[in-house]
């Protein structure tokens, strides 16, 4: 794995590229140290710069670089994992700024790789053979068990924030609830196009996004077999700002860490920021550079209009909240846009307050849960850190 030091790397001899442990990334914790988390994020959010670039050096013989399909961190924020279109999983050590290991899944394919609460155990969705979810230990690349039941491709995996429960969404029009300790699902919900799911920070509530019905449903985890306790009509709430993407093209569903907002990302010209209590539109986060070229979860290739440059690659989320829930980071064709959710929303439309520039597209974006650090990816992986000299 080749890593390219960028403008913020310390020009001393230590470098993850040459195998020497490095502290040159200057990673600091977002939380702790007696500093309020909101003020800490606010102080650095405008100063992020692309700091290290990773390219797959094992791709040779004129083969194109694979596309990175998903990004995920372990709970301590020390490891970053990618699933890639060449049926590999790559794991990186965040604080050392280096590639750690590669895992192969050539028989079953791989997408939507997620860490469990054990940093050496992961789950991921299959892309070949069948539609099972696979539970793997990374230290020896051995399967613990398969979670079988879906009869069509999985579109989303969501780990519970506090235990080993998780949710899977599928094109078979089911949501399945699981616990990593047993191979059988703990529950099934039959819904129309339930392509996205997310847990609230407490783990007591989960949301399901159904693009074709234009609704986001909220369930009590303890009583998931009952009707949802809230049903948000996205068409009614959001048609005034982007009618086209109220019924299609949903890419992300995420609760803010304060539980007050829900981010519904789209592949269109903006994202919807919803009130998590009543489903009203707080703000439409407008993208100045237009929409994403990737397929939304559950979409077919023909729906994307064909073309190249990743047009047949499924999106797993090109936007996310900052750790304090105040900011939203969204991928752009050249870098990352940042919206301040506390900005003036009198017109219901928010423009980015910062544009963090990079020459590469950011098709997937993931904020580290513990450190002032985020990553973006398309065919290359980029680490971003606040510029200590800004």
Coordinates of N, CA and C in Angstrom, one line a residue, residues 241-367:
X241 N -38.2 22.0 -1.5 CA -36.8 22.3 -1.8 C -36.2 21.3 -2.8
X242 N -36.7 20.1 -2.9 CA -36.2 19.1 -3.9 C -37.2 18.0 -4.0
X243 N -38.2 18.2 -4.9 CA -39.3 17.2 -5.0 C -38.8 15.9 -5.6
X244 N -37.8 16.0 -6.5 CA -37.3 14.8 -7.2 C -36.7 13.7 -6.2
X245 N -36.0 14.2 -5.2 CA -35.3 13.3 -4.3 C -36.1 13.0 -3.0
X246 N -37.4 13.3 -3.0 CA -38.2 12.8 -1.9 C -38.6 11.4 -2.0
X247 N -38.5 10.8 -3.2 CA -38.9 9.4 -3.5 C -37.8 8.6 -4.1
X248 N -36.6 9.1 -4.2 CA -35.6 8.3 -4.8 C -34.2 8.9 -4.4
X249 N -33.2 8.1 -4.7 CA -31.8 8.6 -4.5 C -31.3 8.9 -3.1
X250 N -31.9 8.1 -2.1 CA -31.4 8.3 -0.7 C -30.2 7.6 -0.5
X251 N -29.2 8.2 0.1 CA -27.9 7.6 0.2 C -27.4 7.4 1.7
X252 N -28.0 8.2 2.6 CA -27.5 8.2 4.0 C -28.7 8.4 4.9
X253 N -28.7 7.7 6.1 CA -29.6 8.0 7.1 C -28.8 7.9 8.4
X254 N -28.8 9.0 9.2 CA -27.9 9.1 10.4 C -28.6 10.1 11.4
X255 N -28.5 9.7 12.7 CA -28.9 10.5 13.8 C -27.7 11.4 14.2
X256 N -27.9 12.6 14.6 CA -26.9 13.4 15.2 C -26.7 12.8 16.6
X257 N -25.5 13.1 17.2 CA -25.1 12.5 18.5 C -26.0 13.1 19.6
X258 N -26.6 14.3 19.4 CA -27.5 14.8 20.4 C -28.9 14.3 20.2
X259 N -29.2 13.5 19.2 CA -30.5 12.8 19.0 C -31.5 13.8 18.5
X260 N -31.2 15.0 18.2 CA -32.2 16.0 17.8 C -32.5 16.1 16.3
X261 N -31.5 15.6 15.5 CA -31.6 15.8 14.1 C -31.4 14.4 13.4
X262 N -32.0 14.3 12.2 CA -31.7 13.2 11.4 C -31.2 13.7 10.0
X263 N -30.1 13.1 9.6 CA -29.6 13.5 8.3 C -30.0 12.5 7.2
X264 N -30.8 12.9 6.2 CA -31.2 12.1 5.1 C -30.4 12.6 3.9
X265 N -29.3 11.9 3.5 CA -28.5 12.2 2.4 C -29.1 11.8 1.1
X266 N -28.9 12.6 0.0 CA -29.4 12.2 -1.3 C -28.3 12.4 -2.3
X267 N -28.5 11.7 -3.5 CA -27.5 11.9 -4.6 C -27.9 13.1 -5.4
X268 N -28.8 13.9 -5.0 CA -29.2 15.0 -5.8 C -28.4 16.2 -5.4
X269 N -28.9 17.4 -5.5 CA -28.2 18.6 -5.3 C -28.2 19.1 -3.8
X270 N -28.6 18.2 -2.9 CA -28.6 18.6 -1.5 C -29.0 17.5 -0.6
X271 N -28.9 17.7 0.7 CA -29.3 16.7 1.7 C -30.4 17.3 2.6
X272 N -31.2 16.5 3.2 CA -32.3 16.9 4.0 C -31.9 16.8 5.5
X273 N -32.0 17.8 6.3 CA -31.8 17.8 7.7 C -33.2 17.9 8.4
X274 N -33.5 16.8 9.1 CA -34.9 16.7 9.6 C -34.8 16.8 11.2
X275 N -35.9 17.3 11.7 CA -36.1 17.3 13.1 C -36.5 15.9 13.5
X276 N -35.8 15.3 14.5 CA -36.0 13.9 14.8 C -37.2 13.6 15.6
X277 N -37.9 14.7 16.1 CA -39.0 14.6 17.0 C -40.3 14.7 16.1
X278 N -40.3 15.5 15.1 CA -41.6 15.7 14.4 C -41.4 15.5 12.9
X279 N -40.2 15.3 12.4 CA -39.9 15.0 11.0 C -40.0 16.2 10.1
X280 N -40.1 17.4 10.7 CA -40.1 18.6 9.8 C -38.7 18.9 9.3
X281 N -38.7 19.6 8.2 CA -37.4 20.0 7.5 C -36.8 21.1 8.3
X282 N -35.6 20.9 8.9 CA -34.8 21.9 9.5 C -34.1 22.8 8.5
X283 N -33.5 22.1 7.5 CA -32.7 22.8 6.5 C -32.5 21.8 5.3
X284 N -32.4 22.4 4.1 CA -31.9 21.7 2.9 C -30.5 22.1 2.7
X285 N -29.6 21.2 2.8 CA -28.1 21.5 2.7 C -27.7 21.4 1.2
X286 N -27.7 22.6 0.6 CA -27.5 22.6 -0.8 C -26.0 22.4 -1.2
X287 N -25.8 21.5 -2.2 CA -24.5 21.2 -2.8 C -24.2 22.2 -3.9
X288 N -23.2 23.0 -3.8 CA -22.8 23.9 -4.8 C -22.3 23.3 -6.1
X289 N -21.8 22.0 -6.0 CA -21.2 21.4 -7.2 C -22.1 20.3 -7.7
X290 N -23.4 20.2 -7.3 CA -24.3 19.3 -7.9 C -24.2 17.9 -7.2
X291 N -24.9 16.9 -7.8 CA -25.1 15.7 -7.1 C -24.1 14.6 -7.3
X292 N -24.3 13.4 -6.7 CA -23.4 12.3 -6.8 C -23.6 11.5 -8.0
X293 N -22.5 10.9 -8.5 CA -22.6 10.0 -9.7 C -22.9 8.6 -9.4
X294 N -22.8 8.2 -8.1 CA -22.9 6.8 -7.7 C -24.4 6.4 -7.5
X295 N -24.6 5.1 -7.6 CA -26.0 4.6 -7.3 C -26.3 4.8 -5.9
X296 N -27.6 5.1 -5.6 CA -28.1 5.1 -4.2 C -28.3 3.7 -3.8
X297 N -28.3 3.3 -2.5 CA -28.6 1.9 -2.1 C -29.9 1.5 -2.7
X298 N -30.0 0.3 -3.3 CA -31.2 -0.2 -3.8 C -31.5 0.1 -5.2
X299 N -30.7 1.1 -5.8 CA -30.9 1.5 -7.2 C -30.3 0.5 -8.1
X300 N -30.9 0.4 -9.3 CA -30.4 -0.4 -10.4 C -29.5 0.4 -11.3
X301 N -28.5 -0.2 -11.9 CA -27.6 0.5 -12.8 C -28.3 1.3 -13.8
X302 N -29.4 0.8 -14.4 CA -30.1 1.6 -15.5 C -30.7 2.8 -15.0
X303 N -31.0 2.9 -13.7 CA -31.6 4.1 -13.1 C -30.6 5.3 -13.0
X304 N -29.4 4.9 -13.1 CA -28.3 6.0 -13.0 C -27.9 6.6 -14.3
X305 N -28.6 6.1 -15.4 CA -28.3 6.7 -16.7 C -27.0 6.2 -17.4
X306 N -26.4 5.2 -16.9 CA -25.2 4.6 -17.5 C -24.1 5.5 -17.3
X307 N -23.0 5.4 -18.1 CA -21.9 6.2 -18.0 C -20.8 5.6 -17.2
X308 N -19.6 6.3 -17.1 CA -18.5 5.7 -16.4 C -18.2 6.5 -15.1
X309 N -17.0 6.5 -14.6 CA -16.6 7.2 -13.5 C -17.4 6.8 -12.2
X310 N -17.6 5.5 -12.1 CA -18.3 5.0 -10.9 C -19.8 5.0 -10.9
X311 N -20.4 5.2 -12.1 CA -21.8 5.3 -12.2 C -22.5 4.0 -11.8
X312 N -21.9 2.9 -11.9 CA -22.5 1.6 -11.5 C -22.0 1.2 -10.1
X313 N -21.4 2.1 -9.4 CA -20.9 1.8 -8.0 C -21.9 2.3 -7.0
X314 N -22.3 1.4 -6.0 CA -23.3 1.8 -5.0 C -22.7 2.7 -4.0
X315 N -23.5 3.8 -3.7 CA -23.1 4.7 -2.6 C -23.4 4.1 -1.2
X316 N -22.5 4.4 -0.3 CA -22.7 4.0 1.1 C -22.7 5.2 2.0
X317 N -22.8 6.4 1.5 CA -22.9 7.6 2.3 C -21.8 8.6 2.0
X318 N -22.2 9.7 1.4 CA -21.3 10.8 1.0 C -21.5 12.0 1.9
X319 N -22.1 11.8 3.1 CA -22.3 12.9 4.1 C -22.4 12.3 5.4
X320 N -22.1 13.1 6.5 CA -22.1 12.6 7.9 C -22.1 13.8 8.8
X321 N -22.5 13.6 10.0 CA -22.4 14.6 11.1 C -21.0 14.7 11.6
X322 N -20.6 15.9 12.1 CA -19.4 16.0 12.9 C -19.7 15.4 14.3
X323 N -18.7 15.2 15.1 CA -18.9 14.5 16.4 C -19.9 15.2 17.3
X324 N -20.0 16.5 17.2 CA -20.9 17.2 18.1 C -22.3 17.4 17.5
X325 N -22.5 17.0 16.3 CA -23.8 17.1 15.7 C -24.1 18.4 15.1
X326 N -23.2 19.4 15.2 CA -23.5 20.7 14.7 C -23.2 20.8 13.2
X327 N -22.2 20.2 12.7 CA -21.8 20.4 11.3 C -22.1 19.1 10.5
X328 N -22.4 19.3 9.2 CA -22.5 18.2 8.3 C -21.4 18.3 7.3
X329 N -20.7 17.2 7.0 CA -19.7 17.2 6.0 C -20.2 16.4 4.8
X330 N -20.1 16.9 3.6 CA -20.6 16.2 2.5 C -19.6 16.2 1.3
X331 N -19.5 15.1 0.7 CA -18.5 14.9 -0.4 C -18.9 15.8 -1.6
X332 N -17.9 16.2 -2.3 CA -18.0 17.0 -3.5 C -17.1 16.5 -4.6
X333 N -17.2 17.1 -5.8 CA -16.4 16.6 -6.9 C -14.9 16.9 -6.7
X334 N -14.7 18.0 -5.9 CA -13.3 18.3 -5.6 C -13.2 18.7 -4.1
X335 N -13.3 17.8 -3.2 CA -13.1 18.1 -1.8 C -14.4 17.8 -1.0
X336 N -14.6 18.6 0.1 CA -15.6 18.4 1.0 C -16.3 19.7 1.4
X337 N -17.6 19.7 1.4 CA -18.4 20.9 1.8 C -18.8 20.7 3.3
X338 N -18.9 21.8 4.0 CA -19.2 21.8 5.4 C -20.4 22.7 5.6
X339 N -21.5 22.2 6.2 CA -22.6 23.1 6.6 C -22.7 23.2 8.1
X340 N -23.1 24.4 8.5 CA -23.3 24.7 9.9 C -24.8 24.6 10.2
X341 N -25.3 23.6 10.9 CA -26.7 23.4 11.1 C -27.3 24.5 12.0
X342 N -26.5 25.2 12.6 CA -27.0 26.3 13.5 C -27.1 27.6 12.7
X343 N -26.8 27.6 11.4 CA -26.9 28.7 10.5 C -28.3 29.2 10.3
X344 N -28.5 30.3 9.7 CA -29.8 31.0 9.4 C -30.6 30.1 8.5
X345 N -31.6 29.5 9.0 CA -32.4 28.6 8.1 C -33.8 29.2 7.8
X346 N -33.9 30.5 7.8 CA -35.2 31.2 7.6 C -35.8 30.8 6.2
X347 N -34.9 30.5 5.2 CA -35.3 30.1 3.9 C -35.3 28.6 3.7
X348 N -34.9 27.9 4.8 CA -34.8 26.4 4.8 C -33.7 25.9 3.9
X349 N -32.9 26.8 3.4 CA -31.8 26.3 2.5 C -30.5 26.8 3.1
X350 N -29.5 25.9 3.3 CA -28.2 26.3 3.9 C -27.2 26.0 2.8
X351 N -26.3 27.0 2.6 CA -25.2 26.8 1.7 C -24.0 26.5 2.6
X352 N -23.0 25.8 2.0 CA -21.8 25.5 2.8 C -21.1 26.7 3.4
X353 N -20.7 26.5 4.7 CA -19.9 27.6 5.3 C -18.4 27.5 5.0
X354 N -18.0 26.3 4.6 CA -16.6 26.0 4.3 C -16.6 25.0 3.1
X355 N -15.6 25.2 2.2 CA -15.3 24.2 1.2 C -13.9 23.8 1.4
X356 N -13.7 22.6 1.8 CA -12.3 22.0 2.1 C -11.8 21.4 0.8
X357 N -10.8 22.0 0.2 CA -10.5 21.7 -1.2 C -9.5 20.5 -1.3
X358 N -9.8 19.7 -2.4 CA -8.9 18.6 -2.7 C -9.1 18.4 -4.2
X359 N -8.1 17.8 -4.9 CA -8.3 17.6 -6.3 C -9.1 16.3 -6.6
X360 N -9.3 15.5 -5.6 CA -10.0 14.2 -5.8 C -11.5 14.3 -5.4
X361 N -12.4 13.6 -6.0 CA -13.7 13.5 -5.5 C -13.9 12.8 -4.2
X362 N -14.8 13.2 -3.4 CA -15.1 12.5 -2.1 C -16.5 11.8 -2.2
X363 N -16.5 10.6 -2.7 CA -17.7 9.8 -2.9 C -18.2 9.2 -1.7
X364 N -17.3 8.9 -0.7 CA -17.6 8.4 0.6 C -16.9 9.2 1.7
X365 N -17.6 9.6 2.7 CA -17.1 10.4 3.8 C -17.4 9.8 5.1
X366 N -16.4 9.8 6.0 CA -16.7 9.2 7.4 C -15.8 10.0 8.4
X367 N -16.5 10.5 9.4 CA -15.9 11.2 10.5 C -15.5 10.3 11.6

